[in-house]
Coordinates of C-alpha atoms in Angstrom, one line a residue:
M286 CA 128.5 241.4 22.9
A287 CA 126.0 242.7 24.5
T288 CA 125.5 246.3 25.5
P289 CA 123.1 249.0 27.6
L290 CA 120.4 249.1 26.4
T291 CA 121.0 246.4 22.8
N292 CA 117.4 245.0 23.1
P293 CA 114.9 248.1 25.1
A294 CA 111.3 246.2 26.0
V295 CA 108.3 246.2 27.8
Y296 CA 107.7 245.4 31.7
L297 CA 105.1 246.0 33.5
Y298 CA 105.2 245.4 36.7
G299 CA 101.2 246.0 38.1
P300 CA 97.8 247.3 36.8
G301 CA 98.9 250.7 35.9
E302 CA 102.2 250.6 35.7
A303 CA 104.1 249.5 32.8
K304 CA 108.4 250.7 32.3
I305 CA 110.7 250.8 29.1
E306 CA 113.5 249.0 30.1
E307 CA 116.8 246.1 28.4
S308 CA 116.1 243.3 28.4
P309 CA 118.3 240.2 27.6
Y310 CA 120.7 240.4 24.2
P311 CA 118.8 236.5 23.6
T312 CA 121.0 233.6 22.6
I313 CA 120.2 230.7 20.2
T314 CA 120.2 227.8 22.8
D315 CA 118.4 226.2 19.6
P316 CA 119.8 224.3 16.3
H317 CA 116.6 225.1 15.3
E318 CA 116.1 228.9 16.3
V319 CA 115.9 232.1 15.1
I320 CA 116.6 235.5 16.5
L321 CA 113.8 238.0 15.5
R322 CA 113.8 241.6 15.5
I323 CA 110.3 243.2 16.0
A324 CA 108.9 244.5 14.0
Y325 CA 105.5 245.5 14.8
V326 CA 103.1 244.1 17.8
G327 CA 99.6 244.1 17.9
V328 CA 97.4 244.9 20.7
C329 CA 94.9 242.2 22.1
G330 CA 92.0 243.1 24.8
S331 CA 94.4 240.8 27.3
D332 CA 97.2 243.4 26.7
V333 CA 94.1 246.0 28.2
H334 CA 93.1 243.2 30.6
F335 CA 96.8 242.9 31.9
W336 CA 97.1 247.0 32.1
K337 CA 93.8 247.2 33.5
H338 CA 94.3 244.9 36.4
G339 CA 97.9 242.8 36.5
G340 CA 96.9 239.6 35.1
I341 CA 94.1 237.0 34.1
T342 CA 95.2 234.4 37.0
N343 CA 98.8 234.8 36.9
K344 CA 99.4 238.9 38.2
V345 CA 102.5 240.2 37.5
S346 CA 104.7 241.8 40.3
H347 CA 107.5 244.0 40.8
A348 CA 108.7 240.8 41.9
Q349 CA 107.4 239.1 38.5
P350 CA 107.5 242.1 35.8
L351 CA 106.0 241.2 32.6
I352 CA 107.0 242.2 29.3
M353 CA 104.7 242.2 27.6
G354 CA 103.0 241.5 23.8
H355 CA 102.4 237.9 21.7
E356 CA 101.1 239.7 18.5
A357 CA 104.3 239.8 16.6
S358 CA 105.6 240.7 13.0
A359 CA 109.4 240.4 12.6
T360 CA 112.2 239.9 10.3
V361 CA 114.6 237.3 10.8
H362 CA 118.1 238.8 12.2
S363 CA 120.5 235.7 13.1
I364 CA 119.6 231.6 12.2
G365 CA 120.8 228.0 14.3
S366 CA 123.1 226.1 12.4
S367 CA 120.6 223.3 11.7
V368 CA 117.2 225.8 10.3
A369 CA 116.9 225.0 6.7
S370 CA 113.5 227.1 6.0
L371 CA 114.5 230.7 7.1
K372 CA 117.2 233.1 6.3
P373 CA 118.5 236.0 7.3
G374 CA 116.2 239.1 7.2
D375 CA 113.0 237.1 5.8
R376 CA 110.1 238.9 6.8
V377 CA 107.8 236.3 9.3
A378 CA 104.7 236.3 11.3
I379 CA 105.3 234.6 14.2
E380 CA 103.4 232.2 16.5
P381 CA 104.0 233.1 19.9
G382 CA 103.9 229.8 21.8
R383 CA 106.6 227.0 22.2
P384 CA 104.6 223.4 22.9
C385 CA 106.9 220.9 24.8
R386 CA 106.4 218.8 21.9
R387 CA 106.5 215.2 23.9
C388 CA 103.1 215.3 26.4
K389 CA 99.8 213.7 25.1
P390 CA 98.2 216.7 23.6
C391 CA 101.5 217.0 21.4
K392 CA 101.8 214.6 20.0
S393 CA 98.3 214.0 19.5
G394 CA 98.5 216.9 17.3
V395 CA 97.0 219.4 19.8
Y396 CA 100.2 221.6 21.3
N397 CA 97.5 224.1 22.4
L398 CA 96.5 222.1 25.1
C399 CA 100.6 221.5 26.2
T400 CA 100.6 221.9 29.8
R401 CA 103.7 222.7 29.5
M402 CA 103.2 225.4 27.1
E403 CA 106.1 228.6 27.5
F404 CA 103.2 231.4 25.9
A405 CA 104.1 234.4 25.1
A406 CA 104.0 237.2 27.8
S407 CA 102.1 234.3 29.9
P408 CA 103.1 235.3 33.7
P409 CA 104.9 234.2 35.7
Y410 CA 107.9 234.0 33.4
S411 CA 106.9 233.4 29.4
H412 CA 108.2 237.2 28.8
G413 CA 106.9 238.7 24.7
T414 CA 107.4 240.5 22.1
L415 CA 107.9 243.8 22.9
R416 CA 110.7 244.4 22.8
K417 CA 113.6 244.7 19.5
F418 CA 114.9 241.0 20.0
F419 CA 112.7 237.9 20.7
T420 CA 113.8 234.3 20.0
M421 CA 111.3 232.0 18.1
P422 CA 111.6 227.4 16.3
E423 CA 112.1 228.3 13.5
D424 CA 109.1 226.5 12.3
F425 CA 107.3 228.8 14.5
C426 CA 107.7 231.5 12.3
Y427 CA 105.5 231.3 8.6
K428 CA 107.6 233.5 5.6
L429 CA 105.4 236.9 4.9
P430 CA 104.4 236.7 0.5
D431 CA 105.5 239.3 -0.8
S432 CA 102.5 242.1 -1.4
M433 CA 102.3 241.2 2.5
G434 CA 103.6 244.2 4.5
L435 CA 105.4 243.1 8.4
D436 CA 102.3 245.1 9.6
E437 CA 99.2 243.0 7.9
G438 CA 101.4 240.6 9.1
V439 CA 101.3 240.7 12.9
L440 CA 97.2 240.0 12.3
V441 CA 97.7 236.8 10.7
E442 CA 98.0 235.6 15.4
P443 CA 94.1 236.6 15.2
L444 CA 93.3 235.2 12.0
A445 CA 94.3 231.6 13.0
V446 CA 92.6 231.9 16.1
A447 CA 89.4 232.7 14.1
V448 CA 90.6 229.6 11.8
H449 CA 91.1 227.5 14.2
A450 CA 87.9 228.3 15.4
A451 CA 85.9 227.6 11.9
R452 CA 87.1 224.3 11.8
L453 CA 86.8 223.0 15.5
A454 CA 82.9 224.4 14.1
D455 CA 83.5 222.4 10.7
V456 CA 82.1 225.6 8.9
K457 CA 81.0 224.0 5.1
A458 CA 80.0 226.1 1.8
R459 CA 76.0 226.8 2.3
Q460 CA 75.9 227.0 5.9
D461 CA 74.5 230.1 8.8
V462 CA 76.4 230.9 10.6
V463 CA 76.2 234.1 13.5
V464 CA 79.4 235.7 14.9
F465 CA 78.5 237.4 18.5
G466 CA 81.0 240.5 18.8
A467 CA 82.6 241.9 15.8
G468 CA 85.8 243.0 18.0
T469 CA 88.8 242.1 15.3
V470 CA 88.4 238.3 16.5
G471 CA 84.6 238.6 15.5
L472 CA 85.5 240.7 12.6
L473 CA 87.8 237.8 11.1
S474 CA 85.8 235.3 12.5
A475 CA 83.3 236.4 10.1
A476 CA 86.2 236.4 6.9
V477 CA 87.4 233.1 7.4
A478 CA 83.6 231.8 7.2
S479 CA 83.0 233.6 4.2
A480 CA 85.8 232.0 3.2
M481 CA 84.5 228.8 4.1
G482 CA 81.4 228.7 2.2
A483 CA 79.1 230.2 4.6
R484 CA 75.8 231.4 3.0
K485 CA 74.6 233.9 4.5
V486 CA 77.3 235.4 7.8
V487 CA 75.3 237.4 10.3
S488 CA 77.3 240.1 12.9
V489 CA 75.9 240.6 15.6
D490 CA 77.2 243.4 18.7
I491 CA 75.8 246.8 20.3
N492 CA 78.0 249.2 17.9
E493 CA 76.5 250.7 15.4
K494 CA 80.0 252.0 13.8
R495 CA 81.7 248.4 14.0
L496 CA 78.3 247.0 12.3
A497 CA 78.7 249.0 9.5
F498 CA 82.3 248.2 9.4
A499 CA 81.9 244.5 9.8
K500 CA 79.2 244.5 6.3
D501 CA 81.3 246.2 4.8
F502 CA 84.3 243.4 5.8
A503 CA 82.9 240.6 5.5
A504 CA 79.0 240.5 6.8
T505 CA 75.7 239.4 4.8
E506 CA 74.1 241.1 7.4
T507 CA 73.9 243.0 10.8
F508 CA 72.0 242.5 14.5
F509 CA 72.2 246.0 16.1
S510 CA 71.5 244.7 19.3
P511 CA 69.6 247.5 21.8
K512 CA 69.7 248.1 25.6
G513 CA 67.8 246.7 27.6
S514 CA 67.5 243.0 25.1
T515 CA 67.2 239.9 26.5
A516 CA 68.8 237.0 24.8
E517 CA 65.8 234.9 24.1
S518 CA 64.5 238.9 21.8
I519 CA 67.8 238.5 20.5
A520 CA 67.8 234.7 18.8
D521 CA 64.3 235.6 18.6
S522 CA 64.6 238.9 16.6
I523 CA 67.5 237.8 14.7
K524 CA 65.9 235.2 13.3
G525 CA 63.3 237.3 12.3
Q526 CA 65.0 239.5 10.6
N527 CA 66.2 235.5 8.5
S528 CA 62.2 234.0 8.7
S529 CA 63.1 231.6 6.0
L530 CA 65.8 230.1 8.4
E531 CA 64.4 227.4 11.3
G532 CA 67.4 228.7 12.5
F533 CA 71.2 228.7 12.4
D534 CA 74.3 225.9 12.1
T535 CA 76.6 227.7 13.6
V536 CA 76.9 230.5 16.3
L537 CA 80.8 231.6 17.1
E538 CA 80.7 233.8 19.8
C539 CA 83.5 236.2 20.0
T540 CA 82.8 237.7 23.5
G541 CA 82.4 235.7 26.5
V542 CA 79.4 237.7 27.3
E543 CA 76.7 236.1 28.9
M544 CA 73.5 236.8 27.5
C545 CA 75.4 236.2 24.2
I546 CA 75.9 232.7 25.3
D547 CA 72.2 232.1 26.1
A548 CA 71.1 233.9 22.5
G549 CA 74.3 231.5 20.4
I550 CA 72.4 228.9 22.0
Q551 CA 68.7 229.6 21.1
V552 CA 69.3 230.9 17.6
L553 CA 71.1 227.4 16.8
V554 CA 68.7 224.2 15.0
S555 CA 68.8 221.4 15.8
G556 CA 72.3 219.8 16.1
G557 CA 73.6 223.3 15.5
T558 CA 77.2 224.1 16.2
C559 CA 78.3 226.9 19.3
I560 CA 82.0 227.5 19.3
Q561 CA 83.4 228.9 22.4
I562 CA 85.7 231.9 21.3
G563 CA 84.9 235.2 23.5
L564 CA 86.4 234.8 27.1
G565 CA 84.2 236.8 30.5
M566 CA 83.3 235.8 33.4
P567 CA 85.1 232.3 34.8
K568 CA 81.2 231.2 35.5
V569 CA 78.3 231.9 33.4
H570 CA 74.5 230.9 33.6
F571 CA 72.7 229.1 30.3
P572 CA 69.4 228.0 28.3
I573 CA 70.5 223.7 29.4
V574 CA 67.7 222.5 28.7
A575 CA 67.0 224.0 24.6
L576 CA 71.8 222.2 24.2
S577 CA 69.8 219.6 25.5
S578 CA 66.7 219.3 24.5
K579 CA 67.9 220.8 20.6
E580 CA 71.2 218.4 20.4
I581 CA 73.2 221.6 20.5
T582 CA 77.3 221.0 20.6
M583 CA 79.3 222.9 22.1
K584 CA 83.1 223.9 22.0
G585 CA 85.5 225.5 23.8
C586 CA 88.2 227.1 21.9
F587 CA 91.6 227.8 23.1
R588 CA 93.7 229.7 20.5
Y589 CA 94.9 228.0 17.6
G590 CA 97.1 223.7 17.4
A591 CA 98.1 222.2 14.5
G592 CA 97.9 223.9 10.5
D593 CA 95.7 226.5 11.1
Y594 CA 98.6 229.4 10.5
E595 CA 98.8 227.7 7.8
M596 CA 95.1 228.0 6.2
A597 CA 95.4 232.2 7.9
M598 CA 98.1 231.7 5.0
H599 CA 96.2 230.4 2.3
L600 CA 93.3 232.0 3.0
L601 CA 95.8 235.6 2.5
E602 CA 97.5 234.2 0.0
S603 CA 94.6 234.1 -2.0
G604 CA 93.1 237.2 -1.7
K605 CA 89.5 235.5 0.5
V606 CA 90.6 237.8 3.7
N607 CA 92.0 241.2 3.7
L608 CA 93.3 242.0 7.1
K609 CA 95.3 245.4 5.7
K610 CA 91.5 247.5 6.5
L611 CA 91.3 246.5 10.1
I612 CA 94.6 248.5 10.8
T613 CA 92.9 251.7 11.6
G614 CA 96.0 252.5 15.0
V615 CA 100.3 252.6 14.5
K616 CA 101.5 254.0 17.8
K617 CA 105.8 254.5 18.7
F618 CA 107.0 252.3 20.3
E619 CA 107.8 255.1 23.2
E620 CA 103.2 255.4 23.3
V621 CA 102.6 251.1 24.1
T622 CA 100.6 252.5 26.9
D623 CA 98.8 254.9 24.7
A624 CA 97.5 251.9 22.3
W625 CA 97.1 249.5 25.2
E626 CA 94.7 253.0 26.7
A627 CA 93.0 253.7 22.6
T628 CA 92.3 250.4 22.5
A629 CA 90.5 250.1 26.3
R630 CA 87.8 252.7 24.4
R631 CA 87.4 251.3 21.7
E632 CA 88.9 253.1 19.4
G633 CA 89.3 252.0 15.8
I634 CA 89.2 248.1 15.6
K635 CA 93.5 247.4 15.8
T636 CA 95.8 249.3 16.9
L637 CA 99.8 248.7 15.9
I638 CA 103.3 249.4 18.3
K639 CA 105.5 249.7 16.3
G640 CA 109.2 248.0 17.7
P641 CA 112.2 250.2 18.7
E642 CA 113.7 251.6 16.4
E643 CA 117.3 252.1 17.7

């Protein structure tokens, strides 16, 4: 059935070395699987890190190259014999992981912590979505409403990250929130906090253009962190800008930068909550005395879990979050490395890559 070049894919062989090559045409091995034709793939910070460094913990190699891509939208191409929720031609957003469904985390409803998770574009063996055809279980594909384009469907994945963080923080109406970082996830975290009823949403960044975008997109106010700032000065200035508050209820930290983590703990009110979304250095210093004396709740945040994609789809269908504004560039499949480089240069907000057209 397969013929040469029926399923072109982008393989990463090492830092700065990617090739478009033929990959195996997918087959349905479970009656609840579907074969998808990829429409768009989004570029995120982890893709850039792989492009620049060959991976994060596990690295790609010439012996084990990796098909890149995890943020994706697609059209259903064919379906397994037991698929009931989808049909060929349906347009979907993809939740790009396969949990085992049997381990303790999976059975406890936190399948994002599954130790046997097969997540797209995770070396050494789990290939990603930057190819023409891709298989997924039907229940990890989410039908897009008629009002939403396939380009917007790519951004359901980072929106689900923001939803997961807001649910971990238990953001409520009339709470005050600080979001560190105005990249895609930071912007979406601000939007979700606002949609969940937050009274104030302050976006913090070192890029004034991104802060201007954040103010227009979701933030009620912004804070520019100039060079030479300390964690103490950032926290004091944000609180000074909001002198009616003793501190903020929630911090959504999307940078992974040590100084931002530090400032986030310091800007919180006693009993506040900090959710660590961004990843930076493996080990950081932070003010443990402030964390303890204020009884701060600090939680890690890893991808998304049960109900997060459904909540993301609800926010989109209800019009509470608009993803279209975030898309600032679209590259052809053959221009994939240009897309990675543009993101590395922090050009625009979100760059997409079209799936193969032939």
